Coordinates of C-alpha atoms and ligand atoms in Angstrom, one line a residue:
Chain A
X1 CA -13.6 25.1 -9.7
X2 CA -16.1 22.2 -8.8
X3 CA -19.2 24.5 -9.1
X4 CA -18.2 25.1 -12.4
X5 CA -17.9 21.5 -13.1
X6 CA -21.3 20.4 -12.1
X7 CA -23.1 23.5 -14.2
X8 CA -20.8 22.3 -17.0
X9 CA -22.1 18.7 -16.7
X10 CA -25.6 19.7 -16.5
X11 CA -25.2 22.0 -19.4
X12 CA -24.2 19.1 -21.5
X13 CA -26.5 16.6 -20.3
X14 CA -29.1 19.4 -21.0
X15 CA -27.6 19.7 -24.7
X16 CA -27.5 16.0 -25.0
X17 CA -31.3 15.5 -24.3
X18 CA -32.4 18.4 -26.5
X19 CA -30.2 16.9 -29.5
X20 CA -31.9 13.8 -28.8
X21 CA -35.5 15.3 -29.1
X22 CA -34.5 16.6 -32.2
X23 CA -33.2 13.4 -33.4
X24 CA -36.4 12.1 -32.5
X25 CA -38.8 14.5 -34.3
X26 CA -36.5 14.6 -37.3
X27 CA -37.3 11.2 -37.5
X28 CA -41.1 11.5 -37.2
X29 CA -41.4 14.2 -39.7
X30 CA -38.5 15.0 -41.9
X31 CA -39.1 11.5 -44.3
X32 CA -42.6 13.0 -45.0
X33 CA -41.7 16.6 -45.9
X34 CA -38.6 15.4 -47.8
X35 CA -40.7 13.0 -49.6
X36 CA -39.4 9.7 -48.4
X37 CA -41.7 6.8 -48.6
X38 CA -42.6 5.0 -45.6
X39 CA -41.1 1.8 -46.7
X40 CA -37.6 3.4 -47.3
X41 CA -37.8 5.1 -43.8
X42 CA -40.9 4.7 -41.7
X43 CA -41.6 7.4 -39.4
X44 CA -40.6 7.2 -35.6
X45 CA -44.7 6.6 -35.0
X46 CA -44.9 4.0 -37.3
X47 CA -41.6 2.0 -36.0
X48 CA -43.2 2.5 -32.3
X49 CA -46.6 1.2 -33.7
X50 CA -44.2 -2.0 -34.9
X51 CA -42.9 -2.0 -31.4
X52 CA -45.9 -2.8 -29.9
X53 CA -47.4 -5.2 -32.5
X54 CA -44.3 -7.4 -32.4
X55 CA -44.4 -7.2 -28.4
X56 CA -47.9 -8.8 -28.7
X57 CA -47.7 -11.1 -31.7
X58 CA -44.0 -11.8 -32.7
X59 CA -42.7 -12.6 -29.4
X60 CA -40.4 -9.8 -29.8
X61 CA -39.0 -9.9 -26.1
X62 CA -38.6 -14.0 -26.4
X63 CA -36.4 -13.4 -29.7
X64 CA -34.4 -10.6 -27.9
X65 CA -33.9 -12.9 -24.7
X66 CA -33.0 -15.7 -27.1
X67 CA -30.3 -13.5 -29.0
X68 CA -28.8 -11.6 -25.9
X69 CA -28.4 -15.3 -23.9
X70 CA -26.2 -16.5 -27.2
X71 CA -24.2 -13.0 -27.1
X72 CA -23.8 -13.6 -23.3
X73 CA -22.6 -17.0 -23.6
X74 CA -20.6 -16.5 -26.8
X75 CA -18.6 -13.6 -25.3
X76 CA -18.0 -15.4 -22.0
X77 CA -16.5 -18.3 -23.7
X78 CA -14.6 -16.1 -26.3
X79 CA -13.0 -13.9 -23.8
X80 CA -12.0 -16.4 -21.4
X81 CA -10.4 -18.5 -24.0
X82 CA -8.9 -15.3 -25.4
X83 CA -7.6 -14.3 -22.3
X84 CA -6.1 -17.6 -21.3
X85 CA -4.3 -18.0 -24.8
X86 CA -3.3 -14.6 -24.6
X87 CA -1.4 -15.0 -21.4
X88 CA -0.2 -18.7 -22.3
X89 CA 1.2 -17.2 -25.7
X90 CA 2.6 -13.9 -24.1
X91 CA 4.6 -16.0 -21.6
X92 CA 5.8 -18.8 -23.7
X93 CA 7.6 -17.6 -26.8
X94 CA 8.0 -21.3 -27.8
X95 CA 4.2 -21.7 -27.8
X96 CA 3.9 -18.4 -29.6
X97 CA 6.7 -19.2 -32.0
X98 CA 4.9 -22.7 -33.1
X99 CA 1.3 -21.5 -33.1
X100 CA 1.5 -18.0 -34.7
X101 CA 1.1 -19.1 -38.2
X102 CA -2.2 -20.6 -37.8
X103 CA -3.4 -17.5 -35.4
X104 CA -2.7 -15.3 -37.8
X105 CA -4.4 -17.4 -40.7
X106 CA -7.3 -17.8 -38.6
X107 CA -6.9 -13.9 -37.9
X108 CA -7.2 -12.9 -41.3
X109 CA -9.8 -15.3 -42.2
X110 CA -13.2 -13.5 -41.8
X111 CA -14.9 -15.3 -39.0
X112 CA -18.4 -14.8 -40.1
X113 CA -17.7 -16.9 -42.9
X114 CA -17.6 -19.9 -40.5
X115 CA -21.3 -19.5 -40.2
X116 CA -22.8 -21.5 -42.9
X117 CA -19.9 -24.1 -41.7
X118 CA -21.2 -24.1 -38.3
X119 CA -24.8 -24.5 -39.1
X120 CA -24.1 -27.4 -41.4
X121 CA -22.2 -29.2 -38.3
X122 CA -24.6 -28.2 -35.6
X123 CA -27.8 -27.3 -37.4
X124 CA -30.6 -24.9 -36.6
X125 CA -29.5 -25.1 -32.8
X126 CA -27.9 -22.1 -30.7
X127 CA -24.4 -23.8 -30.9
X128 CA -23.5 -22.4 -34.3
X129 CA -24.4 -18.8 -33.4
X130 CA -22.3 -19.3 -30.0
X131 CA -19.5 -20.4 -32.0
X132 CA -19.5 -17.6 -34.3
X133 CA -19.6 -15.5 -31.5
X134 CA -16.5 -17.2 -29.7
X135 CA -14.8 -17.0 -33.0
X136 CA -15.0 -13.4 -33.5
X137 CA -14.6 -12.3 -29.9
X138 CA -11.5 -14.5 -29.1
X139 CA -8.8 -12.4 -31.3
X140 CA -9.0 -8.9 -30.4
X141 CA -8.9 -9.9 -26.3
X142 CA -6.1 -12.8 -27.1
X143 CA -4.0 -10.1 -29.1
X144 CA -4.6 -7.3 -26.6
X145 CA -3.5 -9.6 -23.6
X146 CA -0.6 -11.1 -25.5
X147 CA 0.8 -7.6 -26.3
X148 CA 0.0 -6.8 -23.0
X149 CA 2.0 -9.6 -21.3
X150 CA 5.0 -8.8 -23.6
X151 CA 5.0 -5.0 -22.6
X152 CA 5.6 -5.5 -19.1
X153 CA 8.8 -4.0 -18.0
X154 CA 11.3 -6.9 -17.6
X155 CA 12.8 -4.9 -14.6
X156 CA 9.6 -5.0 -12.6
X157 CA 9.4 -8.8 -12.9
X158 CA 13.3 -9.2 -12.2
X159 CA 12.2 -6.8 -8.8
X160 CA 9.5 -9.1 -8.0
X161 CA 12.1 -12.4 -8.6
X162 CA 14.5 -10.8 -6.7
X163 CA 12.1 -10.5 -3.6
X164 CA 12.1 -14.4 -4.2
X165 CA 8.7 -14.3 -6.1
X166 CA 7.4 -17.5 -7.4
X167 CA 6.3 -17.6 -11.0
X168 CA 2.7 -17.9 -9.7
X169 CA 3.2 -14.7 -7.7
X170 CA 4.7 -13.0 -10.4
X171 CA 1.7 -13.8 -12.6
X172 CA -0.6 -12.7 -10.2
X173 CA 1.1 -9.8 -8.6
X174 CA 2.6 -8.0 -11.7
X175 CA 1.7 -9.9 -15.1
X176 CA -2.0 -10.1 -14.7
X177 CA -2.6 -6.6 -13.3
X178 CA -0.5 -5.0 -15.9
X179 CA -2.5 -6.5 -18.7
X180 CA -5.7 -5.3 -17.4
X181 CA -6.1 -2.1 -19.0
X182 CA -5.4 -3.6 -22.7
X183 CA -7.5 -6.4 -21.8
X184 CA -10.4 -4.3 -21.4
X185 CA -9.9 -2.3 -24.3
X186 CA -10.1 -5.6 -25.7
X187 CA -13.4 -6.5 -24.0
X188 CA -15.1 -3.3 -25.5
X189 CA -14.2 -4.2 -28.8
X190 CA -15.4 -7.9 -28.1
X191 CA -18.7 -6.5 -26.7
X192 CA -19.7 -5.2 -29.8
X193 CA -18.4 -8.1 -31.8
X194 CA -20.1 -10.6 -30.1
X195 CA -23.6 -9.1 -31.1
X196 CA -22.3 -9.2 -35.1
X197 CA -21.2 -13.2 -34.5
X198 CA -24.7 -14.2 -33.0
X199 CA -26.8 -12.2 -35.8
X200 CA -24.6 -13.4 -38.7
X201 CA -25.3 -17.3 -37.3
X202 CA -29.0 -16.5 -37.1
X203 CA -29.1 -14.8 -40.5
X204 CA -27.6 -17.9 -41.8
X205 CA -30.1 -20.1 -40.2
X206 CA -32.6 -20.9 -37.6
X207 CA -36.1 -19.5 -36.9
X208 CA -35.1 -17.8 -33.2
X209 CA -33.5 -14.6 -32.4
X210 CA -33.5 -10.9 -33.7
X211 CA -31.5 -12.5 -36.7
X212 CA -34.7 -14.4 -37.6
X213 CA -37.1 -11.8 -37.2
X214 CA -34.8 -9.5 -39.4
X215 CA -34.9 -11.9 -42.3
X216 CA -38.8 -12.0 -41.5
X217 CA -39.3 -8.6 -42.0
X218 CA -37.4 -8.1 -45.0
X219 CA -39.2 -10.9 -46.4
X220 CA -42.5 -9.5 -45.6
X221 CA -41.1 -6.0 -46.9
X222 CA -42.0 -4.7 -43.5
X223 CA -39.3 -1.9 -43.4
X224 CA -40.7 -1.1 -39.6
X225 CA -39.8 -4.5 -38.4
X226 CA -36.2 -4.3 -39.6
X227 CA -35.9 -0.9 -38.0
X228 CA -37.2 -2.3 -34.5
X229 CA -34.9 -5.3 -34.8
X230 CA -31.9 -3.3 -35.4
X231 CA -32.9 -1.2 -32.5
X232 CA -33.0 -4.3 -30.1
X233 CA -30.0 -5.7 -31.6
X234 CA -28.3 -2.4 -30.7
X235 CA -29.8 -2.5 -27.3
X236 CA -28.3 -5.8 -26.6
X237 CA -25.1 -4.7 -27.6
X238 CA -25.0 -1.4 -25.6
X239 CA -26.0 -3.3 -22.8
X240 CA -23.1 -5.5 -22.8
X241 CA -20.9 -2.9 -23.5
X242 CA -22.3 -0.4 -20.8
X243 CA -21.6 -3.6 -18.1
X244 CA -17.9 -4.0 -19.5
X245 CA -17.6 0.1 -19.1
X246 CA -18.9 -0.4 -15.7
X247 CA -16.6 -3.3 -14.6
X248 CA -13.8 -1.6 -16.1
X249 CA -14.5 1.7 -14.1
X250 CA -14.4 -0.5 -10.6
X251 CA -11.3 -2.5 -11.6
X252 CA -9.3 -0.2 -13.3
X253 CA -10.0 3.0 -11.0
X254 CA -6.6 3.7 -10.1
X255 CA -5.8 4.7 -13.7
X256 CA -4.9 8.5 -14.1
X257 CA -7.3 9.5 -17.0
X258 CA -10.5 8.0 -15.8
X259 CA -12.4 10.5 -14.1
X260 CA -14.1 11.2 -17.6
X261 CA -16.5 8.6 -18.6
X262 CA -15.6 7.8 -22.0
X263 CA -16.5 5.7 -25.1
Chain B
X1 CA 36.8 -4.7 11.3
X2 CA 33.5 -5.7 11.5
X3 CA 31.6 -9.0 10.1
X4 CA 32.1 -9.3 6.1
X5 CA 28.0 -8.9 5.0
X6 CA 29.0 -9.0 1.2
X7 CA 31.8 -10.6 -0.8
X8 CA 32.7 -11.4 -4.1
X9 CA 35.4 -14.2 -4.2
X10 CA 37.3 -14.4 -7.5
X11 CA 34.3 -13.6 -9.7
X12 CA 34.0 -13.9 -13.3
X13 CA 31.0 -13.2 -15.7
X14 CA 31.0 -14.1 -19.4
X15 CA 28.2 -13.4 -21.4
X16 CA 27.5 -15.9 -24.2
X17 CA 27.4 -14.2 -27.6
X18 CA 24.6 -15.8 -29.7
X19 CA 25.7 -18.6 -32.3
X20 CA 29.3 -18.6 -31.8
X21 CA 29.9 -20.7 -28.7
X22 CA 33.5 -19.9 -27.7
X23 CA 33.9 -16.4 -27.4
X24 CA 31.7 -13.9 -25.5
X25 CA 31.6 -10.6 -23.7
X26 CA 33.5 -10.7 -20.5
X27 CA 32.0 -8.3 -18.3
X28 CA 34.1 -8.6 -15.0
X29 CA 37.0 -11.2 -14.6
X30 CA 38.6 -12.0 -11.1
X31 CA 36.8 -10.1 -9.1
X32 CA 37.2 -9.8 -5.0
X33 CA 35.5 -7.2 -3.4
X34 CA 34.4 -7.5 0.4
X35 CA 31.9 -5.2 2.1
X36 CA 31.8 -4.9 5.9
X37 CA 28.5 -4.7 8.4
X38 CA 27.6 -1.1 8.3
X39 CA 29.6 -0.2 5.3
X40 CA 28.4 1.9 2.5
X41 CA 30.6 1.5 -0.5
X42 CA 30.3 2.7 -4.2
X43 CA 31.2 1.5 -7.1
X44 CA 32.5 3.7 -10.1
X45 CA 33.8 2.8 -13.5
X46 CA 32.9 3.5 -17.3
X47 CA 29.7 2.6 -18.7
X48 CA 29.8 -0.8 -19.7
X49 CA 32.3 -2.3 -17.2
X50 CA 30.1 -4.5 -15.4
X51 CA 28.8 -2.6 -12.4
X52 CA 25.3 -3.7 -12.8
X53 CA 26.5 -7.0 -13.6
X54 CA 28.0 -7.1 -10.4
X55 CA 24.8 -6.1 -8.4
X56 CA 22.4 -8.5 -10.5
X57 CA 25.0 -11.5 -9.3
X58 CA 24.7 -10.5 -5.7
X59 CA 21.0 -10.3 -6.0
X60 CA 20.9 -13.8 -7.1
X61 CA 19.3 -13.2 -10.4
X62 CA 22.0 -14.0 -12.6
X63 CA 24.7 -16.6 -11.6
X64 CA 28.4 -16.0 -11.6
X65 CA 30.4 -17.9 -14.7
X66 CA 32.9 -18.7 -12.0
X67 CA 33.8 -17.6 -8.4
X68 CA 31.2 -17.2 -5.9
X69 CA 29.4 -14.4 -4.3
X70 CA 28.5 -14.5 -0.5
X71 CA 26.0 -12.7 1.6
X72 CA 26.2 -13.4 5.3
X73 CA 28.4 -16.1 4.7
X74 CA 26.1 -17.9 2.8
X75 CA 26.7 -18.7 -1.3
X76 CA 24.2 -16.7 -3.3
X77 CA 22.5 -19.0 -5.8
X78 CA 19.2 -17.6 -6.2
X79 CA 17.0 -14.6 -5.4
X80 CA 16.8 -14.2 -1.6
X81 CA 15.6 -12.2 1.0
X82 CA 18.7 -10.8 2.4
X83 CA 19.5 -8.5 -0.5
X84 CA 17.2 -5.9 -1.9
X85 CA 17.9 -4.0 -4.9
X86 CA 16.7 -0.4 -6.0
X87 CA 17.3 0.8 -9.5
X88 CA 17.4 4.1 -11.3
X89 CA 13.8 3.2 -12.4
X90 CA 11.3 3.4 -9.5
X91 CA 9.5 0.4 -10.8
X92 CA 6.4 1.2 -8.6
X93 CA 3.4 -0.6 -9.8
X94 CA 0.7 2.1 -11.1
X95 CA -2.3 0.1 -10.0
X96 CA -1.1 -0.1 -6.1
X97 CA -1.2 2.6 -3.9
X98 CA 2.3 4.0 -2.5
X99 CA 1.5 1.8 0.9
X100 CA 0.9 -1.3 -1.3
X101 CA 3.8 -0.8 -3.2
X102 CA 6.2 -0.7 -0.1
X103 CA 4.6 -3.7 0.7
X104 CA 5.3 -6.0 -2.1
X105 CA 8.3 -7.4 -1.1
X106 CA 7.3 -8.4 2.4
X107 CA 4.0 -9.8 0.8
X108 CA 6.0 -11.7 -1.7
X109 CA 7.6 -13.3 1.4
X110 CA 4.2 -13.8 3.1
X111 CA 4.1 -11.6 6.0
X112 CA 0.4 -11.2 7.3
X113 CA -1.9 -8.0 6.0
X114 CA -1.8 -5.9 9.3
X115 CA 1.9 -6.3 10.2
X116 CA 3.1 -5.3 6.8
X117 CA 0.8 -2.4 6.7
X118 CA 2.4 -1.4 9.9
X119 CA 5.7 -1.4 8.6
X120 CA 4.9 0.2 5.6
X121 CA 3.3 3.1 7.0
X122 CA 6.3 3.6 9.4
X123 CA 8.9 3.6 6.6
X124 CA 6.8 5.6 4.7
X125 CA 6.8 8.3 7.6
X126 CA 10.5 8.1 7.7
X127 CA 10.8 8.7 4.1
X128 CA 8.6 11.8 4.5
X129 CA 5.8 10.4 2.5
X130 CA 3.3 10.1 5.2
X131 CA 0.7 12.2 3.5
X132 CA 0.6 10.0 0.4
X133 CA 0.2 6.6 2.1
X134 CA -3.0 6.2 -0.2
X135 CA -2.0 7.9 -3.3
X136 CA -1.0 6.4 -6.6
X137 CA 2.4 6.4 -8.0
X138 CA 1.3 9.0 -11.2
X139 CA 0.0 11.4 -8.1
X140 CA 3.6 11.8 -7.0
X141 CA 6.7 13.4 -8.1
X142 CA 9.9 11.8 -9.5
X143 CA 11.8 12.4 -5.9
X144 CA 9.0 11.2 -4.1
X145 CA 8.3 8.0 -6.2
X146 CA 12.4 7.1 -5.8
X147 CA 12.2 7.8 -2.1
X148 CA 8.8 5.3 -2.1
X149 CA 11.1 3.1 -4.0
X150 CA 13.6 3.2 -1.3
X151 CA 11.0 2.3 1.4
X152 CA 10.0 -0.5 -0.7
X153 CA 13.7 -1.6 -0.3
X154 CA 13.6 -1.2 3.1
X155 CA 10.7 -2.8 3.9
X156 CA 11.9 -6.3 3.2
X157 CA 14.6 -5.3 6.3
X158 CA 17.8 -6.9 4.0
X159 CA 21.3 -7.2 5.1
X160 CA 22.5 -5.9 2.2
X161 CA 21.4 -3.1 -0.1
X162 CA 22.1 -3.0 -3.7
X163 CA 21.7 0.3 -5.6
X164 CA 22.0 0.8 -8.9
X165 CA 22.3 4.3 -10.1
X166 CA 19.1 5.2 -7.7
X167 CA 19.2 8.8 -8.2
X168 CA 20.6 9.5 -11.6
X169 CA 17.4 9.9 -13.2
X170 CA 16.6 12.9 -11.0
X171 CA 17.3 16.7 -11.1
X172 CA 20.3 18.1 -9.3
X173 CA 18.7 19.3 -6.3
X174 CA 16.1 16.5 -5.8
X175 CA 19.0 14.5 -5.9
X176 CA 21.1 16.2 -3.2
X177 CA 17.9 15.8 -1.0
X178 CA 17.4 12.1 -1.7
X179 CA 20.8 11.6 -0.9
X180 CA 20.5 13.4 2.2
X181 CA 17.6 10.9 3.2
X182 CA 19.3 7.9 2.0
X183 CA 22.3 9.4 4.2
X184 CA 20.5 9.5 7.2
X185 CA 18.4 6.2 6.8
X186 CA 21.8 4.3 6.1
X187 CA 23.2 5.5 9.2
X188 CA 20.3 5.2 11.3
X189 CA 19.5 1.8 10.4
X190 CA 23.1 0.8 9.9
X191 CA 22.7 -0.9 6.8
X192 CA 25.1 -2.1 4.6
X193 CA 25.3 -1.2 0.8
X194 CA 26.5 -1.3 -2.5
X195 CA 26.0 1.5 -4.4
X196 CA 26.6 2.1 -7.9
X197 CA 26.8 5.7 -9.5
X198 CA 28.3 7.7 -12.4
X199 CA 28.4 11.0 -9.9
X200 CA 31.6 11.2 -8.4
X201 CA 30.5 13.7 -5.6
X202 CA 27.6 11.3 -4.8
X203 CA 30.1 8.6 -4.4
X204 CA 31.8 10.5 -2.0
X205 CA 29.3 12.2 -0.1
X206 CA 27.5 9.0 0.6
X207 CA 30.0 6.1 1.0
X208 CA 33.0 5.0 3.1
X209 CA 35.0 3.6 0.2
X210 CA 35.0 4.0 -3.4
X211 CA 36.0 1.1 -5.6
X212 CA 37.1 2.1 -8.9
X213 CA 36.3 -0.4 -12.0
X214 CA 38.4 -0.5 -15.0
X215 CA 37.3 -0.7 -18.7
X216 CA 35.9 -4.1 -19.4
X217 CA 36.5 -6.5 -18.4
X218 CA 36.2 -5.1 -15.2
X219 CA 38.6 -5.2 -12.5
X220 CA 39.1 -3.4 -9.4
X221 CA 41.7 -0.9 -10.2
X222 CA 42.0 1.1 -7.1
X223 CA 40.0 1.8 -3.8
X224 CA 39.8 5.0 -2.5
X225 CA 38.8 5.3 1.5
X226 CA 36.4 8.6 2.1
X227 CA 38.2 9.7 5.2
X228 CA 35.4 12.5 5.6
X229 CA 33.2 12.8 8.8
X230 CA 29.6 13.1 9.0
X231 CA 28.4 10.2 6.6
X232 CA 24.9 10.7 7.7
X233 CA 24.8 14.0 6.7
X234 CA 25.7 14.2 2.7
X235 CA 25.1 17.7 2.3
X236 CA 27.6 18.6 4.8
X237 CA 30.3 16.3 3.7
X238 CA 29.6 17.7 0.0
X239 CA 31.3 21.0 1.4
X240 CA 34.4 19.4 3.2
X241 CA 37.4 20.7 1.1
X242 CA 38.8 16.9 0.8
X243 CA 36.4 16.2 -2.0
X244 CA 38.1 18.2 -4.3
X245 CA 41.0 16.2 -4.4
X246 CA 39.2 12.6 -4.0
X247 CA 37.3 14.1 -7.2
X248 CA 40.5 14.9 -8.8
X249 CA 42.2 11.5 -8.3
X250 CA 38.7 9.8 -9.7
X251 CA 38.9 11.8 -12.8
X252 CA 42.3 10.8 -13.2
X253 CA 41.4 7.0 -12.6
X254 CA 38.8 7.4 -15.3
X255 CA 40.6 9.3 -17.8
X256 CA 37.6 11.6 -17.8
X257 CA 40.1 14.4 -19.3
X258 CA 40.9 12.1 -22.2
X259 CA 37.4 10.8 -22.8
X260 CA 36.0 14.0 -23.4
X261 CA 35.6 15.1 -27.1
Ligands
LIG301 N1 22.5 -10.1 -20.8 C1 23.5 -9.8 -21.5 N2 23.8 -10.5 -22.3 C2 25.1 -10.4 -23.1 N3 25.9 -9.1 -22.5 C3 25.6 -8.5 -21.5 C4 24.5 -8.6 -21.1 N4 24.3 -7.9 -19.8 C5 25.2 -7.1 -19.9 N5 26.1 -7.5 -20.8 C6 27.3 -6.4 -21.2 O1 28.3 -6.7 -20.0 C7 28.8 -5.5 -19.9 C8 28.8 -4.8 -18.6 O2 27.1 -4.6 -18.6 P1 26.7 -3.8 -17.4 O3 25.2 -3.5 -17.6 O4 27.1 -4.6 -16.4 O5 27.8 -2.4 -17.3 P2 27.3 -1.1 -16.3 O6 28.6 -1.1 -15.6 O7 26.4 -1.4 -15.4 O8 27.4 0.2 -17.3 P3 26.7 1.6 -17.1 O9 27.4 2.3 -16.5 O10 26.2 1.9 -18.4 O11 25.1 0.8 -16.4 C9 28.4 -4.6 -21.2 O12 29.6 -4.9 -22.1 C10 27.6 -5.5 -21.6 O13 27.2 -5.3 -22.8
LIG302 MG1 24.7 -0.3 -15.1

């Protein structure tokens, strides 16, 4: 059993790697063969060259760092707010009843539409970008935590209370751990949304970050630059997502179907 | 007989229906029950007659509308460590190992780590789960999980065990094995227990006395002493010829023949 499992994994990895090579090769030569001009899809070598050029002349790493920092701060603030609100609303039906119309309205409003507003309020600083990220990250986390707290079997809470548990003990020993799996599902979504939030903020205004490079590349008609920027944005998102999945694997090691590292 | 461990003195429980103030559901009315030290008493009655309600009042989770519940002579007003309950659902926490689950009660009561680990291990050995101490609940069968729940209940060393149909979700054979485990454990530890069940033979096999309740509002309509030796070995007791007549009497009291459609 174990042996076949290992060879199975090897085979899958080999398959994945060859597919990646095919993809790179296709990127390099397929556009030329199919007659697609480089300003529509620049071949791999051109994008790589642009990447090296941007490293040297466009402060690519610095812009990436700025975006990554905003993503991280926006993500952390957003999920913190989401988790706290999720628990408060989940445990207090009154609070939820009073606040739910506003929450619903805010949830339906497209969060990225707030970007210009935040730029008007805070100018071309990091603040509007972080705020958009916070706003967009907040909801999936809050909703997931809220419904998880609701879904806790009331008999488990009664059992703990029969063991003379205080409210705080019920929270830390029952409600909090019980809501971790849905919370992490929310965090995964939040990780991808945080990048979108910051990017929109950067697109709307400012002269820093990958969003700025994106508009710059567009204005200059430099398709390769746009490609490089999109790839860097993806890497920032992937890094955050990867960290979340890593932490999740540690925290939720007790979950039954967690032996396969999935997406 | 020995001292009274659990007593319901003239207890009534009414549930307010929403909206209308005056009328509600009277679950149980003017009820008197005494359970003595080391006694195992079964409660049997039609569905909705208030058996779970009685256990909830004894656990201190729901107050009685009238009358008082006493445990060890003290009026029960809030949850306390003298009673522990066990339900049909095992209610094991999926993120805790079996040992950590068993520790839940004593952990809440503030017992130091090493002490409670020792108690949990001891009890799990007794409940024949010694090999599963560090497993998670999803790795255990239904019967094993319910045995773990029993260990968790015993861990707080309660004066009175309240059990609400603890085995009703198990298959017939697993059920008999667990009854055997419970019978032995109750006899070894000399615990007092109030046991709710719909299984007539289970009630006879496990208890010293059976209280039969009427339809809602629940009242005790008959008390049947189970005069069969060997309470510690329910599997033997089941085979006793005295079981048949008691089952017949219980069926008569519960109008089981009439209820059948
Ligand atoms: N929280 C509540 N609010 C209103 N009515 C309730 C509540 N809990 C129980 N009741 C009512 O009280 C009565 C007794 O309920 P209880 O759960 O004690 O019955 P039971 O004897 O345990 O039934 P079963 O054998 O089906 O478990 C029922 O009619 C039920 O509808
Ligand atoms: Mg019941």
